[in-house]
């Protein structure tokens, strides 16, 4: 299996980085090919702009998704996008590893999503959800946060974490065709004892060894909708 780990934490000594290293070691030890995109270490540019394209489909007005298609088809998309896109397209498993910032991903990871999920090869037209460009591949999110699990219960102060992650899990990963697994969450990380962190790492190692057997989360299927995207017979 080919694995791409996209890691987004500014501190190399962080516990989040330990999750990344654990994933790399466990998966490589199991005989998998693992590539890592450490976004901060790479100095990855997160800003999607017209500068991402050489020759333009429309030099006077930049519709980013259309320029992505044109740049990909004509080989004029920026080299850093091309390199990351090639990693993404050849992987069987994508791991996004990051700390929760303001109920969301760090900006550098959002920028990777904006720039690397290229319209054309990854999605476009009616090629989304189970018809997306990355169908047949799997994805898992591993994240750290400062809050306690009870704060994210259904009656907790913040509400379920799943709601905060929906733009990522459904609107991004499932949308492009990936089979999305249940996230791995390390709670209250800055404040727990080292023994708890070691327990998190042990649990992460166990998850990694069984990812191929896990059922994915359920998201919409285009088979349940007609050509105008209305539900068939009331099914969703």
Phi, psi and omega in degrees: 000141177258131187236138171243122175255117175257114187248132184224081173217135185285345184252115181297337181264009184289162174293327176300320176295327176295323175298317178299312181297320177300314179300314180300312184294314182297315184288322176292320178298333179275004176094011180272155173270122186238126171249148181235131169249098179270096195298317179293317180296327179284343189065038185299135178276114183271000189268112175283126182204175178298340179292350180284357185232145175278258173291141186252148172291323178223101184291342185264345184205123186264106165265107195302314182297320179292323177290328174300313180300313181297315181295321178293314183295329185256002177070026182248011177287152185300149187296324180292326175293315182301317181297313181292323178296321178297320176300315182296316185290333181268352181279152172262334180226129176251128174245122172257119186239121187196163170272147177285120177246117176052048178064024185205189177278157169301150184302325183294326177286320176301322178294324175298317178299312182301319188269328189265333176280083192279129175298130185121278179286332186263322181198174174146141182063234178266018179265079176210170190051230187288004172244013180292165184295341182252021178300144183094347177259162181243160178214146173219142175258130170242129186217158175241153175204165183273339184286161177269153184303322183295336179289343182247017173288169181300330177253015180281170184299325182264340188084174186300138177300328181304324179294321178292327183272356184303318178302330179276310186291313181267307187290346179239293188291309178293325182300324181270009171103358183288145168278112189263126180268163176303132181297155170258126186237129171254111188272147166058031193304316183294347191243354182271161178290158180301327179300324179291320177298320178296325176294321176300315181296322178295318178295323178293318176300318179296317178299315183299327182285347185235014184300324183294340183263351186281138174286142179284164173294159183265128177225169184302148174242133179294343177296341181265010181227151178275187185295337177265010178066032169265144182300142175275121176053035178076003179277152174224000000 
